[in-house]
Amino acid sequence: MDAATRKQKLIELRNDENNVAMTGIPLRYKGETRTEKVYRIPLDFLIYNKYNGRIGSEVLSYEKQNGDLDAEKPEDRELIEKFLYESKEDRNQTTMKSLLENGQQRYGIVSSDGKIIDGNRRAMLLNRLFHKRDELGYSYQQVEKCKYFLAIILPDDAQEKDMQQLETIYQMGEDDKLDYNPIEKYLKCKELKRLGFSEEDIAGFMSEKPSKVREWLRILKLMEEFLQQYDYDGIYTRLEKTEGPFVDLAGYLDSYEKRGANVSNVDWDYQDSDISDLKLVCFDYIRARYEGKEFRDIAKTGKDGSIFFFKDLWDEFFANHQEKIPVDEESVQEWRESHPREDLSMLLRSRDNEWIARAKGPLTGNLRRYSQRLDDKRESNRPGYLIEQALNKLQAVDQEQDSFLNDPHIEEMVREINKLSYEMKKRFERR
């Protein structure tokens, strides 16, 4: 059914009072509160909003590879339904049970030509219950009510900007935020900015402060730089489970760029190019799915500092990183040519996993070594603690191993230890 036909069907439906399910419903629209009716609409009169905030990352990633989805085409409609169902499968199972037992408890919003603005997930589940009733083991009588969607129908003058505003208010308000994949709120902010909304407007729609919206936009910019670095531009699904490190890194980079109080203990005059190097190193660790204390040791700001705070540590850490971390053996284009039938998101995941398998050892070894040296720096005002740690480790060395006597590097380090201990001994003698 095309847009013109859907629009005519909804006009006819509105003219029949028998289709009214609820009245007196307040709706904030174009700066004023209106009183609307909720109608009982056959699902066949409606189409999904492919860019709804719940599945934006999946749809954008798919379209980057395959071209635009058309929600009017049966095969594309099924794909949108798949994205919606898999976005929160456990939650969808619960909601399906509720819809079956109690019916639709929360009305949606649709445009005058039948595009679902609020309620895409519920509509998908109603469609699933009704059209897959045999597969799910339900009788027609059990699911007959599921062929209708309860919704407000917007006036003819609703523009894309109006619909995006309503979707954000109703879909990403305070009650629903935890039900969304983390990346979706960042993409929604970007889309609203594209439509001309200010940070203050967006904050109001999302029940947030403008400063939070500005932070999200800054984090998304960093995420997109990450994707571009690995030639994954537009494949937002590769950001899955990376929000935490990006939030941390965006804050760190902002502090280093502004040279604020929380980086006053940095012991060298770093330049913008050094900040860029730091960002790219952190991108590699994010790609390898590092997070928590390990990741924060690279760039953390504040009184405890990080490897980047100390020039001697950073220079060596960065040099080792450049030397030892492998590059991708094939470009994304070469991977695609080798696997022409494979989904791009899955293909890039395989590419990442192949790189991680080769990079994990060097990444872990380099970070562990310099994290330990960072801890030593932090404990430098506790000489007794450091001496005790060094003594314990020296006592644990197995001198009977062949490598102890045959490795020239070990001999060099023993001589350096001897030199340091002699200098310390002389200081005691001069007391």
GROMACS .gro file of C-alpha atoms in nm:
model
  431
    1MET     CA    1   0.000   0.000   0.000
    2ASP     CA    2   0.150   0.334  -0.105
    3ALA     CA    3   0.148   0.658   0.095
    4ALA     CA    4  -0.151   0.811  -0.087
    5THR     CA    5  -0.363   0.500  -0.032
    6ARG     CA    6  -0.266   0.478   0.335
    7LYS     CA    7  -0.353   0.845   0.379
    8GLN     CA    8  -0.697   0.798   0.226
    9LYS     CA    9  -0.760   0.491   0.443
   10LEU     CA   10  -0.675   0.689   0.757
   11ILE     CA   11  -0.904   0.977   0.653
   12GLU     CA   12  -1.191   0.730   0.616
   13LEU     CA   13  -1.102   0.570   0.947
   14ARG     CA   14  -1.106   0.907   1.129
   15ASN     CA   15  -1.450   0.984   0.990
   16ASP     CA   16  -1.599   0.676   1.155
   17GLU     CA   17  -1.652   0.726   1.529
   18ASN     CA   18  -1.668   0.349   1.575
   19ASN     CA   19  -1.290   0.344   1.529
   20VAL     CA   20  -1.223   0.575   1.825
   21ALA     CA   21  -1.060   0.389   2.116
   22MET     CA   22  -0.985   0.681   2.352
   23THR     CA   23  -1.065   1.053   2.369
   24GLY     CA   24  -0.927   1.358   2.548
   25ILE     CA   25  -0.560   1.262   2.503
   26PRO     CA   26  -0.318   1.557   2.546
   27LEU     CA   27  -0.047   1.590   2.281
   28ARG     CA   28   0.226   1.854   2.277
   29TYR     CA   29   0.252   1.952   1.911
   30LYS     CA   30   0.405   2.258   1.739
   31GLY     CA   31   0.446   2.441   2.067
   32GLU     CA   32   0.094   2.388   2.199
   33THR     CA   33  -0.097   2.118   2.381
   34ARG     CA   34  -0.379   1.970   2.175
   35THR     CA   35  -0.651   1.726   2.272
   36GLU     CA   36  -0.652   1.422   2.046
   37LYS     CA   37  -0.833   1.095   1.991
   38VAL     CA   38  -0.673   0.752   1.979
   39TYR     CA   39  -0.791   0.536   1.689
   40ARG     CA   40  -0.805   0.163   1.634
   41ILE     CA   41  -0.599   0.131   1.315
   42PRO     CA   42  -0.549  -0.187   1.109
   43LEU     CA   43  -0.177  -0.261   1.098
   44ASP     CA   44  -0.201  -0.300   0.720
   45PHE     CA   45  -0.258   0.078   0.699
   46LEU     CA   46   0.079   0.152   0.861
   47ILE     CA   47   0.451   0.135   0.783
   48TYR     CA   48   0.750   0.136   1.015
   49ASN     CA   49   0.978   0.435   1.062
   50LYS     CA   50   1.308   0.279   0.960
   51TYR     CA   51   1.509   0.554   1.132
   52ASN     CA   52   1.334   0.526   1.467
   53GLY     CA   53   1.571   0.577   1.758
   54ARG     CA   54   1.566   0.215   1.868
   55ILE     CA   55   1.743   0.073   1.562
   56GLY     CA   56   1.917   0.372   1.405
   57SER     CA   57   2.264   0.219   1.422
   58GLU     CA   58   2.151  -0.108   1.261
   59VAL     CA   59   1.967   0.065   0.977
   60LEU     CA   60   2.242   0.317   0.902
   61SER     CA   61   2.502   0.040   0.902
   62TYR     CA   62   2.291  -0.176   0.671
   63GLU     CA   63   2.223   0.110   0.430
   64LYS     CA   64   2.593   0.194   0.415
   65GLN     CA   65   2.648  -0.145   0.256
   66ASN     CA   66   2.324  -0.216   0.070
   67GLY     CA   67   2.155   0.114  -0.013
   68ASP     CA   68   1.835   0.262   0.126
   69LEU     CA   69   1.569   0.049   0.290
   70ASP     CA   70   1.211   0.102   0.169
   71ALA     CA   71   0.964   0.028   0.448
   72GLU     CA   72   0.688  -0.024   0.188
   73LYS     CA   73   0.866  -0.324   0.034
   74PRO     CA   74   0.781  -0.657   0.203
   75GLU     CA   75   1.144  -0.776   0.215
   76ASP     CA   76   1.264  -0.448   0.369
   77ARG     CA   77   0.973  -0.444   0.612
   78GLU     CA   78   1.076  -0.790   0.731
   79LEU     CA   79   1.434  -0.671   0.780
   80ILE     CA   80   1.318  -0.372   0.987
   81GLU     CA   81   1.107  -0.611   1.196
   82LYS     CA   82   1.414  -0.829   1.247
   83PHE     CA   83   1.619  -0.529   1.366
   84LEU     CA   84   1.340  -0.425   1.604
   85TYR     CA   85   1.291  -0.772   1.747
   86GLU     CA   86   1.661  -0.842   1.798
   87SER     CA   87   1.727  -0.499   1.953
   88LYS     CA   88   1.591  -0.620   2.289
   89GLU     CA   89   1.481  -0.979   2.246
   90ASP     CA   90   1.424  -1.053   2.615
   91ARG     CA   91   1.218  -0.735   2.662
   92ASN     CA   92   1.021  -0.814   2.347
   93GLN     CA   93   0.927  -1.158   2.478
   94THR     CA   94   0.786  -0.995   2.791
   95THR     CA   95   0.596  -0.730   2.594
   96MET     CA   96   0.451  -0.991   2.357
   97LYS     CA   97   0.310  -1.181   2.653
   98SER     CA   98   0.156  -0.860   2.788
   99LEU     CA   99   0.005  -0.769   2.449
  100LEU     CA  100  -0.146  -1.115   2.419
  101GLU     CA  101  -0.292  -1.117   2.771
  102ASN     CA  102  -0.382  -0.751   2.823
  103GLY     CA  103  -0.388  -0.593   2.480
  104GLN     CA  104  -0.208  -0.271   2.387
  105GLN     CA  105  -0.182  -0.062   2.704
  106ARG     CA  106   0.014   0.232   2.560
  107TYR     CA  107  -0.104   0.414   2.250
  108GLY     CA  108   0.130   0.519   1.970
  109ILE     CA  109   0.153   0.810   1.727
  110VAL     CA  110   0.137   0.786   1.347
  111SER     CA  111   0.164   1.040   1.066
  112SER     CA  112  -0.129   1.123   0.837
  113ASP     CA  113   0.012   0.884   0.575
  114GLY     CA  114   0.061   0.598   0.819
  115LYS     CA  115   0.426   0.618   0.923
  116ILE     CA  116   0.466   0.504   1.284
  117ILE     CA  117   0.635   0.778   1.486
  118ASP     CA  118   0.597   0.631   1.833
  119GLY     CA  119   0.533   0.261   1.885
  120ASN     CA  120   0.735   0.082   1.615
  121ARG     CA  121   0.837  -0.194   1.856
  122ARG     CA  122   0.482  -0.253   1.978
  123ALA     CA  123   0.349  -0.253   1.622
  124MET     CA  124   0.615  -0.506   1.522
  125LEU     CA  125   0.516  -0.734   1.810
  126LEU     CA  126   0.146  -0.705   1.725
  127ASN     CA  127   0.228  -0.793   1.363
  128ARG     CA  128   0.435  -1.086   1.484
  129LEU     CA  129   0.159  -1.219   1.707
  130PHE     CA  130  -0.107  -1.190   1.438
  131HIS     CA  131   0.079  -1.293   1.122
  132LYS     CA  132   0.292  -1.565   1.284
  133ARG     CA  133   0.016  -1.702   1.505
  134ASP     CA  134   0.038  -2.054   1.361
  135GLU     CA  135   0.415  -2.064   1.407
  136LEU     CA  136   0.377  -1.931   1.763
  137GLY     CA  137   0.093  -2.172   1.844
  138TYR     CA  138  -0.196  -1.925   1.886
  139SER     CA  139  -0.548  -1.942   1.747
  140TYR     CA  140  -0.706  -1.662   1.543
  141GLN     CA  141  -0.939  -1.585   1.832
  142GLN     CA  142  -0.644  -1.539   2.070
  143VAL     CA  143  -0.470  -1.284   1.849
  144GLU     CA  144  -0.758  -1.119   1.663
  145LYS     CA  145  -0.715  -0.797   1.863
  146CYS     CA  146  -0.347  -0.785   1.759
  147LYS     CA  147  -0.425  -0.685   1.400
  148TYR     CA  148  -0.502  -0.332   1.522
  149PHE     CA  149  -0.271  -0.060   1.652
  150LEU     CA  150  -0.400   0.207   1.891
  151ALA     CA  151  -0.258   0.546   1.797
  152ILE     CA  152  -0.306   0.920   1.758
  153ILE     CA  153  -0.310   1.029   1.392
  154LEU     CA  154  -0.120   1.353   1.333
  155PRO     CA  155  -0.257   1.635   1.116
  156ASP     CA  156  -0.155   1.673   0.752
  157ASP     CA  157   0.090   1.954   0.824
  158ALA     CA  158   0.333   1.740   1.026
  159GLN     CA  159   0.687   1.779   0.884
  160GLU     CA  160   0.991   1.559   0.942
  161LYS     CA  161   1.113   1.799   1.210
  162ASP     CA  162   0.781   1.775   1.397
  163MET     CA  163   0.782   1.396   1.379
  164GLN     CA  164   1.142   1.368   1.498
  165GLN     CA  165   1.061   1.593   1.793
  166LEU     CA  166   0.762   1.382   1.892
  167GLU     CA  167   0.952   1.057   1.852
  168THR     CA  168   1.235   1.183   2.073
  169ILE     CA  169   1.000   1.306   2.344
  170TYR     CA  170   0.795   0.988   2.352
  171GLN     CA  171   1.063   0.731   2.269
  172MET     CA  172   1.368   0.865   2.453
  173GLY     CA  173   1.211   1.026   2.756
  174GLU     CA  174   1.323   0.943   3.106
  175ASP     CA  175   1.126   0.618   3.134
  176ASP     CA  176   1.259   0.460   2.815
  177LYS     CA  177   1.629   0.550   2.803
  178LEU     CA  178   1.756   0.229   2.960
  179ASP     CA  179   1.563   0.026   2.701
  180TYR     CA  180   1.782   0.159   2.417
  181ASN     CA  181   2.124   0.051   2.296
  182PRO     CA  182   2.371   0.317   2.414
  183ILE     CA  183   2.477   0.432   2.065
  184GLU     CA  184   2.121   0.528   1.967
  185LYS     CA  185   2.102   0.841   2.183
  186TYR     CA  186   2.416   0.978   2.019
  187LEU     CA  187   2.277   0.922   1.670
  188LYS     CA  188   1.945   1.076   1.766
  189CYS     CA  189   2.121   1.393   1.886
  190LYS     CA  190   2.309   1.414   1.556
  191GLU     CA  191   1.988   1.374   1.354
  192LEU     CA  192   1.806   1.641   1.555
  193LYS     CA  193   2.098   1.880   1.507
  194ARG     CA  194   2.081   1.812   1.132
  195LEU     CA  195   1.716   1.915   1.138
  196GLY     CA  196   1.806   2.248   1.297
  197PHE     CA  197   1.727   2.191   1.663
  198SER     CA  198   1.956   2.354   1.920
  199GLU     CA  199   2.127   2.170   2.204
  200GLU     CA  200   1.874   2.336   2.437
  201ASP     CA  201   1.582   2.204   2.228
  202ILE     CA  202   1.724   1.852   2.219
  203ALA     CA  203   1.792   1.857   2.592
  204GLY     CA  204   1.428   1.945   2.653
  205PHE     CA  205   1.305   1.661   2.431
  206MET     CA  206   1.530   1.408   2.607
  207SER     CA  207   1.487   1.537   2.964
  208GLU     CA  208   1.857   1.617   2.986
  209LYS     CA  209   2.074   1.922   3.040
  210PRO     CA  210   2.216   2.104   2.733
  211SER     CA  211   2.567   2.029   2.860
  212LYS     CA  212   2.488   1.656   2.842
  213VAL     CA  213   2.372   1.688   2.481
  214ARG     CA  214   2.691   1.876   2.391
  215GLU     CA  215   2.891   1.599   2.559
  216TRP     CA  216   2.707   1.329   2.362
  217LEU     CA  217   2.773   1.512   2.034
  218ARG     CA  218   3.142   1.539   2.123
  219ILE     CA  219   3.156   1.167   2.207
  220LEU     CA  220   2.982   1.076   1.880
  221LYS     CA  221   3.237   1.283   1.686
  222LEU     CA  222   3.511   1.079   1.854
  223MET     CA  223   3.329   0.753   1.775
  224GLU     CA  224   3.303   0.852   1.410
  225GLU     CA  225   3.675   0.936   1.399
  226PHE     CA  226   3.737   0.585   1.535
  227LEU     CA  227   3.527   0.429   1.258
  228GLN     CA  228   3.706   0.636   0.993
  229GLN     CA  229   4.046   0.533   1.131
  230TYR     CA  230   3.974   0.169   1.044
  231ASP     CA  231   3.778   0.245   0.724
  232TYR     CA  232   3.447   0.158   0.894
  233ASP     CA  233   3.280   0.492   0.822
  234GLY     CA  234   2.904   0.469   0.883
  235ILE     CA  235   2.911   0.114   1.023
  236TYR     CA  236   2.784   0.212   1.368
  237THR     CA  237   2.728  -0.149   1.473
  238ARG     CA  238   3.107  -0.173   1.523
  239LEU     CA  239   3.063   0.057   1.825
  240GLU     CA  240   2.878  -0.212   2.020
  241LYS     CA  241   2.991  -0.231   2.385
  242THR     CA  242   3.244   0.051   2.351
  243GLU     CA  243   3.054   0.341   2.506
  244GLY     CA  244   3.244   0.343   2.838
  245PRO     CA  245   3.595   0.382   2.693
  246PHE     CA  246   3.475   0.650   2.451
  247VAL     CA  247   3.314   0.847   2.734
  248ASP     CA  248   3.641   0.826   2.928
  249LEU     CA  249   3.859   0.914   2.629
  250ALA     CA  250   3.648   1.213   2.525
  251GLY     CA  251   3.687   1.356   2.875
  252TYR     CA  252   4.061   1.294   2.881
  253LEU     CA  253   4.123   1.452   2.540
  254ASP     CA  254   3.912   1.754   2.630
  255SER     CA  255   4.119   1.806   2.947
  256TYR     CA  256   4.450   1.774   2.763
  257GLU     CA  257   4.337   2.015   2.492
  258LYS     CA  258   4.222   2.275   2.746
  259ARG     CA  259   4.524   2.213   2.971
  260GLY     CA  260   4.305   2.242   3.278
  261ALA     CA  261   4.381   2.192   3.646
  262ASN     CA  262   4.338   1.814   3.625
  263VAL     CA  263   4.644   1.786   3.396
  264SER     CA  264   4.865   2.031   3.586
  265ASN     CA  265   5.088   1.744   3.705
  266VAL     CA  266   5.190   1.641   3.353
  267ASP     CA  267   5.570   1.662   3.354
  268TRP     CA  268   5.623   1.770   2.991
  269ASP     CA  269   5.512   2.026   2.736
  270TYR     CA  270   5.301   1.804   2.510
  271GLN     CA  271   5.176   1.934   2.174
  272ASP     CA  272   4.855   1.885   1.975
  273SER     CA  273   5.033   1.616   1.772
  274ASP     CA  274   5.103   1.425   2.095
  275ILE     CA  275   4.733   1.439   2.185
  276SER     CA  276   4.656   1.302   1.839
  277ASP     CA  277   4.903   1.017   1.894
  278LEU     CA  278   4.740   0.943   2.229
  279LYS     CA  279   4.398   0.928   2.067
  280LEU     CA  280   4.512   0.681   1.800
  281VAL     CA  281   4.680   0.455   2.057
  282CYS     CA  282   4.360   0.454   2.261
  283PHE     CA  283   4.162   0.370   1.947
  284ASP     CA  284   4.367   0.051   1.909
  285TYR     CA  285   4.291  -0.048   2.267
  286ILE     CA  286   3.921   0.029   2.220
  287ARG     CA  287   3.922  -0.183   1.904
  288ALA     CA  288   4.067  -0.467   2.112
  289ARG     CA  289   3.783  -0.410   2.363
  290TYR     CA  290   3.995  -0.288   2.655
  291GLU     CA  291   3.817  -0.098   2.930
  292GLY     CA  292   3.834  -0.028   3.302
  293LYS     CA  293   4.158   0.038   3.490
  294GLU     CA  294   4.376  -0.107   3.215
  295PHE     CA  295   4.243   0.139   2.960
  296ARG     CA  296   4.242   0.434   3.200
  297ASP     CA  297   4.612   0.385   3.281
  298ILE     CA  298   4.698   0.510   2.931
  299ALA     CA  299   4.538   0.854   2.940
  300LYS     CA  300   4.358   0.917   3.270
  301THR     CA  301   4.371   1.272   3.408
  302GLY     CA  302   4.357   1.387   3.770
  303LYS     CA  303   4.593   1.356   4.064
  304ASP     CA  304   4.689   0.992   3.999
  305GLY     CA  305   4.779   1.062   3.638
  306SER     CA  306   4.853   0.809   3.365
  307ILE     CA  307   5.129   0.696   3.131
  308PHE     CA  308   5.078   1.012   2.924
  309PHE     CA  309   5.160   1.229   3.229
  310PHE     CA  310   5.526   1.122   3.222
  311LYS     CA  311   5.732   1.194   2.911
  312ASP     CA  312   5.980   0.911   2.966
  313LEU     CA  313   5.699   0.657   3.008
  314TRP     CA  314   5.492   0.789   2.719
  315ASP     CA  315   5.779   0.808   2.470
  316GLU     CA  316   5.882   0.448   2.536
  317PHE     CA  317   5.524   0.319   2.552
  318PHE     CA  318   5.433   0.492   2.225
  319ALA     CA  319   5.751   0.377   2.047
  320ASN     CA  320   5.686   0.015   2.151
  321HIS     CA  321   5.324   0.045   2.039
  322GLN     CA  322   5.424   0.166   1.694
  323GLU     CA  323   5.686  -0.105   1.661
  324LYS     CA  324   5.492  -0.406   1.788
  325ILE     CA  325   5.122  -0.354   1.714
  326PRO     CA  326   5.033  -0.521   1.382
  327VAL     CA  327   4.852  -0.347   1.098
  328ASP     CA  328   4.561  -0.505   0.914
  329GLU     CA  329   4.689  -0.743   0.651
  330GLU     CA  330   4.406  -0.659   0.407
  331SER     CA  331   4.202  -0.346   0.347
  332VAL     CA  332   3.826  -0.343   0.403
  333GLN     CA  333   3.778  -0.342   0.026
  334GLU     CA  334   3.996  -0.652  -0.009
  335TRP     CA  335   3.798  -0.826   0.266
  336ARG     CA  336   3.472  -0.740   0.089
  337GLU     CA  337   3.602  -0.869  -0.244
  338SER     CA  338   3.708  -1.195  -0.076
  339HIS     CA  339   3.369  -1.237   0.098
  340PRO     CA  340   3.115  -1.076  -0.139
  341ARG     CA  341   2.807  -1.243   0.012
  342GLU     CA  342   2.881  -1.177   0.377
  343ASP     CA  343   2.705  -0.906   0.578
  344LEU     CA  344   2.940  -0.610   0.616
  345SER     CA  345   2.892  -0.576   0.992
  346MET     CA  346   2.974  -0.945   1.042
  347LEU     CA  347   3.264  -0.919   0.800
  348LEU     CA  348   3.417  -0.627   0.989
  349ARG     CA  349   3.371  -0.813   1.316
  350SER     CA  350   3.570  -1.102   1.167
  351ARG     CA  351   3.837  -0.858   1.049
  352ASP     CA  352   3.860  -0.707   1.398
  353ASN     CA  353   3.878  -1.050   1.560
  354GLU     CA  354   4.162  -1.151   1.327
  355TRP     CA  355   4.351  -0.833   1.414
  356ILE     CA  356   4.282  -0.875   1.788
  357ALA     CA  357   4.420  -1.230   1.778
  358ARG     CA  358   4.752  -1.092   1.652
  359ALA     CA  359   4.753  -0.768   1.853
  360LYS     CA  360   4.630  -0.882   2.195
  361GLY     CA  361   4.966  -1.013   2.317
  362PRO     CA  362   5.167  -0.702   2.227
  363LEU     CA  363   4.890  -0.470   2.349
  364THR     CA  364   4.865  -0.649   2.683
  365GLY     CA  365   5.239  -0.683   2.731
  366ASN     CA  366   5.317  -0.320   2.652
  367LEU     CA  367   5.037  -0.183   2.869
  368ARG     CA  368   5.114  -0.416   3.160
  369ARG     CA  369   5.482  -0.320   3.157
  370TYR     CA  370   5.419   0.054   3.158
  371SER     CA  371   5.125   0.034   3.398
  372GLN     CA  372   5.366  -0.122   3.646
  373ARG     CA  373   5.615   0.156   3.587
  374LEU     CA  374   5.332   0.405   3.630
  375ASP     CA  375   5.247   0.248   3.966
  376ASP     CA  376   5.612   0.287   4.060
  377LYS     CA  377   5.595   0.655   3.967
  378ARG     CA  378   5.286   0.696   4.180
  379GLU     CA  379   5.464   0.530   4.472
  380SER     CA  380   5.787   0.726   4.427
  381ASN     CA  381   5.725   0.914   4.750
  382ARG     CA  382   5.722   0.580   4.933
  383PRO     CA  383   6.081   0.453   4.880
  384GLY     CA  384   6.051   0.179   5.141
  385TYR     CA  385   5.755   0.025   4.959
  386LEU     CA  386   5.935   0.029   4.623
  387ILE     CA  387   6.258  -0.117   4.766
  388GLU     CA  388   6.060  -0.397   4.930
  389GLN     CA  389   5.878  -0.472   4.603
  390ALA     CA  390   6.206  -0.478   4.410
  391LEU     CA  391   6.370  -0.706   4.667
  392ASN     CA  392   6.079  -0.950   4.661
  393LYS     CA  393   6.092  -0.971   4.283
  394LEU     CA  394   6.469  -1.018   4.272
  395GLN     CA  395   6.445  -1.296   4.530
  396ALA     CA  396   6.188  -1.470   4.308
  397VAL     CA  397   6.427  -1.490   4.010
  398ASP     CA  398   6.528  -1.849   3.924
  399GLN     CA  399   6.902  -1.816   3.861
  400GLU     CA  400   6.933  -2.183   3.760
  401GLN     CA  401   6.749  -2.134   3.433
  402ASP     CA  402   6.969  -2.135   3.123
  403SER     CA  403   6.818  -1.809   3.004
  404PHE     CA  404   6.944  -1.631   3.315
  405LEU     CA  405   7.309  -1.669   3.211
  406ASN     CA  406   7.262  -1.678   2.835
  407ASP     CA  407   7.051  -1.365   2.783
  408PRO     CA  408   7.277  -1.059   2.736
  409HIS     CA  409   6.988  -0.827   2.818
  410ILE     CA  410   6.951  -0.989   3.162
  411GLU     CA  411   7.321  -0.940   3.224
  412GLU     CA  412   7.288  -0.574   3.124
  413MET     CA  413   6.997  -0.523   3.363
  414VAL     CA  414   7.180  -0.696   3.650
  415ARG     CA  415   7.471  -0.456   3.600
  416GLU     CA  416   7.226  -0.163   3.609
  417ILE     CA  417   7.068  -0.299   3.929
  418ASN     CA  418   7.413  -0.335   4.082
  419LYS     CA  419   7.496   0.024   3.987
  420LEU     CA  420   7.175   0.158   4.140
  421SER     CA  421   7.214  -0.043   4.461
  422TYR     CA  422   7.577   0.077   4.495
  423GLU     CA  423   7.465   0.440   4.459
  424MET     CA  424   7.196   0.387   4.723
  425LYS     CA  425   7.448   0.221   4.955
  426LYS     CA  426   7.688   0.517   4.918
  427ARG     CA  427   7.407   0.759   5.012
  428PHE     CA  428   7.356   0.569   5.337
  429GLU     CA  429   7.729   0.583   5.407
  430ARG     CA  430   7.731   0.962   5.358
  431ARG     CA  431   7.453   1.023   5.612
   0.00000   0.00000   0.00000
